[in-house]
PDB file of C-alpha atoms and ligand atoms in Angstrom:
ATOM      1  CA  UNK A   1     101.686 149.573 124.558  1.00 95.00           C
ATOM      2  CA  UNK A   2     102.647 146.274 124.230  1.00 97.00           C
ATOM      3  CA  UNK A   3     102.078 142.633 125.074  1.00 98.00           C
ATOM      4  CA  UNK A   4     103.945 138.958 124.387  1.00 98.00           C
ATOM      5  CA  UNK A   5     101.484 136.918 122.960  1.00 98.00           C
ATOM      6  CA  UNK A   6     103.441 132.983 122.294  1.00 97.00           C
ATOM      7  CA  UNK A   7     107.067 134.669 122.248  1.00 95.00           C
ATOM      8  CA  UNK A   8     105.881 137.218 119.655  1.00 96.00           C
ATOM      9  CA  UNK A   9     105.174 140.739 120.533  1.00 97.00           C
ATOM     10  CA  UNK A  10     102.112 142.327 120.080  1.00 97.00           C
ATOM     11  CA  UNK A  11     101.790 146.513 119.458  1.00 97.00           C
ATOM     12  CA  UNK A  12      98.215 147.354 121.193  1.00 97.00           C
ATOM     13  CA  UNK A  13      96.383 150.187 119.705  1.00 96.00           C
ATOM     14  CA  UNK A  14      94.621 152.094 122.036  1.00 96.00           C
ATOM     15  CA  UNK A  15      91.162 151.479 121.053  1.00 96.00           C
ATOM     16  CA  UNK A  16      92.045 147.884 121.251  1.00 97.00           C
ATOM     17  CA  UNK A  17      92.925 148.024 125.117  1.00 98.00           C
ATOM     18  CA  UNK A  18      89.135 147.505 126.201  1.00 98.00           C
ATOM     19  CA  UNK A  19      88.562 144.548 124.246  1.00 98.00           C
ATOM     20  CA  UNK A  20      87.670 141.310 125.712  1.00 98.00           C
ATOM     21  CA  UNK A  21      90.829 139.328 125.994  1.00 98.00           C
ATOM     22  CA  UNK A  22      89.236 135.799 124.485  1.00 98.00           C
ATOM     23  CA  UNK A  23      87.467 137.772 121.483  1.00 98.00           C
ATOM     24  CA  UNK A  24      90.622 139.565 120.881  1.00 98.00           C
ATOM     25  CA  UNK A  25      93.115 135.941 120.996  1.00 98.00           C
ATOM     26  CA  UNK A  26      90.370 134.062 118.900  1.00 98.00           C
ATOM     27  CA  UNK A  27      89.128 136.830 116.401  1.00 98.00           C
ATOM     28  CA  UNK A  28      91.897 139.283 116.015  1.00 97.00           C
ATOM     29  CA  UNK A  29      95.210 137.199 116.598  1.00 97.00           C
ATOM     30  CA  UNK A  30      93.124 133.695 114.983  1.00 98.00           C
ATOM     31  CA  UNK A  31      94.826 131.498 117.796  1.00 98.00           C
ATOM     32  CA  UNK A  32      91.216 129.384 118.149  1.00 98.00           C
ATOM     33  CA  UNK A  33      93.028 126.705 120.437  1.00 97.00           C
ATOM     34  CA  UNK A  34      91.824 129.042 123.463  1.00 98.00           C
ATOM     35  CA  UNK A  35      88.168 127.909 123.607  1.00 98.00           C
ATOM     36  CA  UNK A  36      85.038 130.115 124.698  1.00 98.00           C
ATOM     37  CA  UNK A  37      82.890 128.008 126.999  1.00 97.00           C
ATOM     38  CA  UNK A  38      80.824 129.507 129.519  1.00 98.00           C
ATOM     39  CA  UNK A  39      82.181 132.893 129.307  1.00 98.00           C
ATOM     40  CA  UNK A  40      81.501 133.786 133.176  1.00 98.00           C
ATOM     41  CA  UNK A  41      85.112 132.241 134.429  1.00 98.00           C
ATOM     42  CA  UNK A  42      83.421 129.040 135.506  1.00 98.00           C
ATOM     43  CA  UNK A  43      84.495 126.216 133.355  1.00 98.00           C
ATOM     44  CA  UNK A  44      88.032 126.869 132.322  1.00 98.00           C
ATOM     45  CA  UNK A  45      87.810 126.232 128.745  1.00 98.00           C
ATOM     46  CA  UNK A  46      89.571 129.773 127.833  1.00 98.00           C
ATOM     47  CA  UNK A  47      92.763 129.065 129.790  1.00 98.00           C
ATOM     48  CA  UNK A  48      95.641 130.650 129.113  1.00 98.00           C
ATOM     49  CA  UNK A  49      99.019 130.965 130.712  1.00 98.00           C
ATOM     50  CA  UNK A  50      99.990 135.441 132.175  1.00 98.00           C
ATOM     51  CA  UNK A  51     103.321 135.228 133.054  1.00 98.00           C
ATOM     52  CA  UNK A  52     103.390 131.173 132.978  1.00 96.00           C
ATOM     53  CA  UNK A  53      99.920 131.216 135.823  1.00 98.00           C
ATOM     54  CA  UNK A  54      96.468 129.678 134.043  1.00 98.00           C
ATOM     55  CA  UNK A  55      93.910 131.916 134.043  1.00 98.00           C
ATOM     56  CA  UNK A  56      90.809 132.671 131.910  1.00 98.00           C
ATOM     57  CA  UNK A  57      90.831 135.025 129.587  1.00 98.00           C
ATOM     58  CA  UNK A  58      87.117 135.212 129.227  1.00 98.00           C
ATOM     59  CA  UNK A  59      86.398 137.806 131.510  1.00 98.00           C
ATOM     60  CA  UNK A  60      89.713 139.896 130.888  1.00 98.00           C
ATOM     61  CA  UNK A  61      90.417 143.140 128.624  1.00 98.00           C
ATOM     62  CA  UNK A  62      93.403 143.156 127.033  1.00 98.00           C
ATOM     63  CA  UNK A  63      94.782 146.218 129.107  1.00 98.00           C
ATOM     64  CA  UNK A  64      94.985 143.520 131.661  1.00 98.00           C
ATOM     65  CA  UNK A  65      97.637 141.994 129.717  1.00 98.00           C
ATOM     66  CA  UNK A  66      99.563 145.140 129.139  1.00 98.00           C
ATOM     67  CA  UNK A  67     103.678 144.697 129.240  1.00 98.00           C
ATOM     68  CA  UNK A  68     103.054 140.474 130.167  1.00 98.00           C
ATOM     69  CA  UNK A  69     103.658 137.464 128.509  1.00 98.00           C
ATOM     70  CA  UNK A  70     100.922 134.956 127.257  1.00 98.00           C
ATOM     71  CA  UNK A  71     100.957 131.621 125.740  1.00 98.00           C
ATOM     72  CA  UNK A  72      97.876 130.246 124.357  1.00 98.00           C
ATOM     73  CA  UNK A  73      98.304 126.065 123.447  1.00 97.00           C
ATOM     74  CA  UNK A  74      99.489 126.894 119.451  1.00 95.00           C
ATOM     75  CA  UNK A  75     102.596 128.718 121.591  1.00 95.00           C
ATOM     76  CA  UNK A  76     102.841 125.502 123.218  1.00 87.00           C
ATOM     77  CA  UNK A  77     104.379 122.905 120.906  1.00 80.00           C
ATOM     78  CA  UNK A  78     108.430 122.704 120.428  1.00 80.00           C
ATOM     79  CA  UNK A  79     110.331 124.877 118.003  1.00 80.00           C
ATOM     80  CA  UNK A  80     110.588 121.871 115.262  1.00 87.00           C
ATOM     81  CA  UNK A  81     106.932 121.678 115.355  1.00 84.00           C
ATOM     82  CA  UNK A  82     107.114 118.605 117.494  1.00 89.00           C
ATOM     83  CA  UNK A  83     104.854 118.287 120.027  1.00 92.00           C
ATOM     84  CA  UNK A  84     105.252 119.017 123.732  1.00 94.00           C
ATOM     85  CA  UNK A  85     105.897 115.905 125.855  1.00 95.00           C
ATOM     86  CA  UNK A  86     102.868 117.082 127.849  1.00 97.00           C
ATOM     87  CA  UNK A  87     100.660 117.548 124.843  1.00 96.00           C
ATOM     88  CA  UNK A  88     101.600 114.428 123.443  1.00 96.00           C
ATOM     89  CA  UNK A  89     101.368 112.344 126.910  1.00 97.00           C
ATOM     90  CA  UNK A  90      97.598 113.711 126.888  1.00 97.00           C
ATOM     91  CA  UNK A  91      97.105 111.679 123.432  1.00 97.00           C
ATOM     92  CA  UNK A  92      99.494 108.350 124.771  1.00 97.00           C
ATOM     93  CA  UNK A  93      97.011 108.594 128.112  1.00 97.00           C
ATOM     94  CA  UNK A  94      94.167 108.730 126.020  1.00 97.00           C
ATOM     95  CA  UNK A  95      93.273 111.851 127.789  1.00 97.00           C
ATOM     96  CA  UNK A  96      91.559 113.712 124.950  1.00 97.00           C
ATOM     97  CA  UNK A  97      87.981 112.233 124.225  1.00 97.00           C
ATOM     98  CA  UNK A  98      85.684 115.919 121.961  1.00 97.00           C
ATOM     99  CA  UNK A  99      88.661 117.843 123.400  1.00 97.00           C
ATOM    100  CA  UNK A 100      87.641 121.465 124.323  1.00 97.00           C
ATOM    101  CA  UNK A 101      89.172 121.076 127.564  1.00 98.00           C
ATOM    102  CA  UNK A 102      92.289 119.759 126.661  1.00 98.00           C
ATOM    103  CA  UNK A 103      93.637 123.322 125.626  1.00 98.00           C
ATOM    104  CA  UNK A 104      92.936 124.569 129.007  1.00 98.00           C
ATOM    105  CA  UNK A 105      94.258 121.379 130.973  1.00 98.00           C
ATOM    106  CA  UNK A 106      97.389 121.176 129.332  1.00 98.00           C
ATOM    107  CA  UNK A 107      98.039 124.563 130.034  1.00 98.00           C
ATOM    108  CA  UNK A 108      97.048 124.533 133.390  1.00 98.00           C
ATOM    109  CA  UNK A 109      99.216 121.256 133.975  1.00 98.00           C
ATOM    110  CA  UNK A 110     101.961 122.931 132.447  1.00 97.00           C
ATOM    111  CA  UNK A 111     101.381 125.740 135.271  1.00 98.00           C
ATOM    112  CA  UNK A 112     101.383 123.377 137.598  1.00 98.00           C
ATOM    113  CA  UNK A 113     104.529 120.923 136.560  1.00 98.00           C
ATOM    114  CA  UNK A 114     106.658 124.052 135.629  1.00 95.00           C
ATOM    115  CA  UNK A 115     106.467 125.348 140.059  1.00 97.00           C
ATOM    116  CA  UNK A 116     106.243 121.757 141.220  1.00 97.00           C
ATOM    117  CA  UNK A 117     108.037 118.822 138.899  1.00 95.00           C
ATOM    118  CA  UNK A 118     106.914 116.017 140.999  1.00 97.00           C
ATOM    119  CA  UNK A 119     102.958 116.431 142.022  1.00 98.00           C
ATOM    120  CA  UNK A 120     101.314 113.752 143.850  1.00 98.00           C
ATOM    121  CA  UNK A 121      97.795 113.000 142.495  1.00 98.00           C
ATOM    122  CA  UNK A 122      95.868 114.794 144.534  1.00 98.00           C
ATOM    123  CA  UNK A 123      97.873 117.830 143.937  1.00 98.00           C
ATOM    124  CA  UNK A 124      97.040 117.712 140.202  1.00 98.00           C
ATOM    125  CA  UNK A 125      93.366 116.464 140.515  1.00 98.00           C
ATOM    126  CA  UNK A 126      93.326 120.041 142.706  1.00 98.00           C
ATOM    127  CA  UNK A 127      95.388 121.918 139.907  1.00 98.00           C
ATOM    128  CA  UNK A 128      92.661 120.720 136.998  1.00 98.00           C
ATOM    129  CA  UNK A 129      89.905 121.826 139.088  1.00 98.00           C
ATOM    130  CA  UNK A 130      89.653 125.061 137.278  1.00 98.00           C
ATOM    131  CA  UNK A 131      89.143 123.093 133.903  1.00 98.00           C
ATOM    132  CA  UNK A 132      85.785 121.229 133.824  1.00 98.00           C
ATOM    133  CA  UNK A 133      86.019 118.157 131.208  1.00 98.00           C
ATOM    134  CA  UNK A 134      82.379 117.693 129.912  1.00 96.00           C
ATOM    135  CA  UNK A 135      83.976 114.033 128.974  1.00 97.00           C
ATOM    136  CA  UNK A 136      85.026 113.291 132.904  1.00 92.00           C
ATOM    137  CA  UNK A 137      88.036 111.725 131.104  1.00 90.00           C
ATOM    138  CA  UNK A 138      89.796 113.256 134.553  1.00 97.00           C
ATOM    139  CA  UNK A 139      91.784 110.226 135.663  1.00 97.00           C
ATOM    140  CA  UNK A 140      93.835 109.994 132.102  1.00 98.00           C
ATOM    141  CA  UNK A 141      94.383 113.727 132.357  1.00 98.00           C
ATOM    142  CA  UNK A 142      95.720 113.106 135.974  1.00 98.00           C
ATOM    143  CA  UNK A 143      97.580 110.017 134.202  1.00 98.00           C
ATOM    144  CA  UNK A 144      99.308 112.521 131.664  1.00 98.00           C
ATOM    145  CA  UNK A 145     100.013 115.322 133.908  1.00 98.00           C
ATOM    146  CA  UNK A 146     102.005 112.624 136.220  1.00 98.00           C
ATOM    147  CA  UNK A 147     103.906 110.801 133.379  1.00 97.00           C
ATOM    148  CA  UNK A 148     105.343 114.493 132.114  1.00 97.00           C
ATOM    149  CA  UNK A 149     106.418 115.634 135.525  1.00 96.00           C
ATOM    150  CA  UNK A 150     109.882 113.841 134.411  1.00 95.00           C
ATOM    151  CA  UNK A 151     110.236 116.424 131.589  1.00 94.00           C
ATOM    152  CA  UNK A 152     110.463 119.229 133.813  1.00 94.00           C
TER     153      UNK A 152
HETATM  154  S1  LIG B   1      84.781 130.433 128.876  1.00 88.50           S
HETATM  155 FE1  LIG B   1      86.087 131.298 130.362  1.00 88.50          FE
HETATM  156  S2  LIG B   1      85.796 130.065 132.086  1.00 88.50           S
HETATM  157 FE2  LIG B   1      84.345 129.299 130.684  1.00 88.50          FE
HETATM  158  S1  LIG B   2      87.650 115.904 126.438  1.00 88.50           S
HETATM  159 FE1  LIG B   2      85.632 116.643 126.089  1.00 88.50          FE
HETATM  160  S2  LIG B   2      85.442 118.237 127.535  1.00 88.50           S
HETATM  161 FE2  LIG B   2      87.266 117.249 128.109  1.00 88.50          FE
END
């Protein structure tokens, strides 16, 4: 069996299909951008995109990513190494204060810009809702989710 994991696929060994998904993305594959928070799907700090939606992963097995495609934020950044527009409108917004959201919301705005390139407001502030910022830094996130839109 097999998964995409950031454009690169992934061979799953059987015994490997129960695993939780986060352990498996931040101890087996190393990709530590994908945070573990409160590990009961409540705060949105282990966001990642299945088949370009944000979801956790904290409560997931890897079976449930079986024959899908994930991106965790290092899949994020351009080719060149350059970053994102999106990742680097979160840092021109000042929208990144400890930063263990900011994986999760710039995925999750991501989500939201690539099925709808020109959100009002409100319909990011409802996007992010998943995410919880400990830093309530939310109106620059809002600020750099709105000033990307143009990139999509
Ligand atoms: S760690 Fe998954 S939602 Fe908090
Ligand atoms: S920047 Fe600290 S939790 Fe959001």
């Amino acid at each position: 069996m097999k998964t995409t994991i950031n454009g690169k696929e992934i061979l799953l060994r059987e015994e490997i299909l129960e695993k939780n998904l986060l352990e498996f993305i931040r101890e087996d594959l190393d990709l530590t951008g994908t945070k573990k928070g409160c590990e009961i799907e409540v705060c949105g700090a282990c966001t990642i995109l299945i088949n370009n939606e944000a979801v956790t992963s904290c409560r997931k097995l890897v079976k449930d990513v079986v024959g899908k495609s994930v991106m965790t934020i290092e899949g994020f950044e351009n080719e060149d190494g350059a970053l994102h527009p999106l990742q680097q409108a979160f840092i021109d917004c000042g929208a990144i204060q400890c930063g263990y959201c900011t994986p999760g919301m710039v995925l999750t705005g991501h989500a939201l810009l690539f099925k709808n390139n020109n959100p009002t407001r409100e319909e990011i502030k409802e996007a992010i809702t998943p995410v919880i910022c400990r830093c309530t830094g939310y109106q620059q996130i809002v600020d750099a989710i709105e000033n990307t839109a143009k990139f999509y």
